[in-house]
């Protein structure tokens, strides 16, 4: 009998790797439990009620703020910023009660925060700080975080490798903002470009052989 230490699952058949996480299985002749998959945890009903109530309150807040803003000067200004904040708050709360992995929740939190700040920049009619500074530095933080995760969790690299590569490509492509003079402050984009390029080269040169083979397979190269 085989056993996965990561997923806590026993296999009756002679598999070499876990079907869920891909880790190598070890021999386990003492435990006779067959394919004992972990029990799925059900979301507690009180949390569902709280979350639905919070959604309702935020929807009311969005409707009321838009109504007041439009009736004040027949134009939507501050209400859109408030509405985007309400939506972001709902997404953050959803992440908080989510049962997904902590790393994925942190990445999602960073990404939502980045998008929210860019939206606020455009709604406030001054997007320069969001495009020049927030976008490149936020992308750089996500890339650095994924790099640390993928090298510290070597057994779980396949969960984050594609996300890291996409993040690197986004960082590198931000140089187009400088080339086409979209940005006024140039150095944050240059920092993002350097981090994206150096991380991608780091993956190519020092990534484990299994990681390279898996990436080539996934990209059909």
Coordinates of N, CA, C and O in Angstrom, one line a residue, residues 146-147 150-151 153-154 156-165 199-200 202-219:
X146 N 5.9 35.6 -5.7 CA 5.8 34.3 -6.3 C 7.1 33.6 -6.4 O 7.2 32.4 -6.3
X147 N 8.2 34.4 -6.7 CA 9.5 33.8 -6.7 C 10.0 33.2 -5.4 O 10.5 32.1 -5.4
X150 N 7.9 29.9 -4.9 CA 8.2 28.8 -5.7 C 9.5 28.1 -5.3 O 9.7 26.9 -5.5
X151 N 10.5 28.9 -4.8 CA 11.7 28.4 -4.4 C 11.7 27.9 -2.9 O 12.6 27.0 -2.5
X153 N 8.9 26.5 -1.6 CA 8.0 25.4 -1.6 C 8.3 24.5 -2.9 O 7.5 24.5 -3.8
X154 N 9.5 24.0 -2.9 CA 10.0 23.3 -4.1 C 9.1 22.1 -4.5 O 9.0 21.7 -5.6
X156 N 5.9 22.0 -4.3 CA 4.6 22.5 -4.8 C 4.8 23.5 -5.9 O 4.0 24.3 -6.2
X157 N 6.0 23.5 -6.6 CA 6.3 24.5 -7.6 C 5.3 24.5 -8.7 O 5.1 25.5 -9.3
X158 N 4.8 23.3 -9.1 CA 3.9 23.2 -10.2 C 2.6 24.1 -10.0 O 1.9 24.4 -11.0
X159 N 2.3 24.4 -8.8 CA 1.1 25.2 -8.5 C 1.3 26.7 -8.8 O 0.3 27.4 -9.1
X160 N 2.5 27.1 -8.9 CA 2.7 28.5 -9.0 C 3.7 28.9 -10.2 O 3.8 30.1 -10.5
X161 N 4.2 27.9 -10.9 CA 5.2 28.2 -11.9 C 4.6 29.0 -13.1 O 5.1 30.0 -13.5
X162 N 3.4 28.6 -13.6 CA 2.7 29.3 -14.7 C 2.4 30.8 -14.2 O 2.6 31.7 -15.0
X163 N 1.9 30.9 -13.0 CA 1.6 32.3 -12.5 C 2.8 33.2 -12.5 O 2.7 34.4 -12.8
X164 N 3.9 32.6 -12.1 CA 5.2 33.4 -12.0 C 5.6 33.8 -13.4 O 6.1 34.9 -13.6
X165 N 5.5 32.9 -14.4 CA 6.0 33.2 -15.7 C 5.1 34.3 -16.3 O 5.5 35.3 -16.9
X199 N 14.1 37.6 -13.1 CA 13.4 36.4 -12.6 C 13.2 35.4 -13.7 O 13.4 34.2 -13.4
X200 N 12.8 35.8 -14.9 CA 12.7 34.8 -16.0 C 14.0 34.1 -16.3 O 14.0 32.9 -16.5
X202 N 16.4 33.7 -14.2 CA 16.7 32.9 -13.0 C 16.0 31.6 -13.2 O 16.6 30.5 -12.9
X203 N 14.8 31.6 -13.6 CA 14.0 30.3 -13.9 C 14.7 29.5 -14.9 O 14.8 28.3 -14.8
X204 N 15.1 30.1 -16.0 CA 15.7 29.4 -17.1 C 17.0 28.7 -16.7 O 17.3 27.6 -17.1
X205 N 17.8 29.5 -15.9 CA 19.2 29.0 -15.6 C 19.3 28.1 -14.4 O 20.0 27.1 -14.4
X206 N 18.4 28.4 -13.4 CA 18.6 27.6 -12.1 C 17.4 26.8 -11.7 O 17.4 26.2 -10.6
X207 N 16.3 26.8 -12.5 CA 15.2 26.1 -12.1 C 15.5 24.6 -12.1 O 16.3 24.1 -12.9
X208 N 14.9 23.8 -11.3 CA 15.1 22.3 -11.3 C 14.7 21.7 -12.6 O 13.8 22.3 -13.4
X209 N 15.3 20.6 -13.0 CA 15.0 20.0 -14.3 C 13.6 19.6 -14.4 O 13.0 19.8 -15.5
X210 N 13.0 19.1 -13.3 CA 11.5 18.8 -13.4 C 10.7 20.0 -13.8 O 9.7 19.9 -14.5
X211 N 11.1 21.2 -13.2 CA 10.3 22.4 -13.5 C 10.4 22.7 -15.0 O 9.4 23.0 -15.6
X212 N 11.6 22.7 -15.5 CA 11.8 23.0 -16.9 C 11.0 22.0 -17.8 O 10.4 22.5 -18.8
X213 N 11.1 20.8 -17.5 CA 10.4 19.8 -18.3 C 8.9 20.0 -18.3 O 8.2 19.8 -19.3
X214 N 8.4 20.3 -17.1 CA 6.9 20.5 -16.9 C 6.5 21.7 -17.7 O 5.4 21.7 -18.3
X215 N 7.3 22.8 -17.7 CA 6.9 24.0 -18.4 C 6.9 23.8 -19.9 O 6.0 24.3 -20.6
X216 N 7.9 23.1 -20.4 CA 8.0 22.7 -21.8 C 6.8 21.9 -22.2 O 6.2 22.1 -23.3
X217 N 6.4 21.0 -21.3 CA 5.2 20.2 -21.6 C 3.9 21.0 -21.7 O 3.1 20.8 -22.5
X218 N 3.8 21.9 -20.7 CA 2.6 22.6 -20.6 C 2.4 23.6 -21.8 O 1.3 24.0 -22.2
X219 N 3.6 24.2 -22.2 CA 3.5 25.1 -23.3 C 3.7 24.4 -24.7 O 3.9 25.1 -25.7

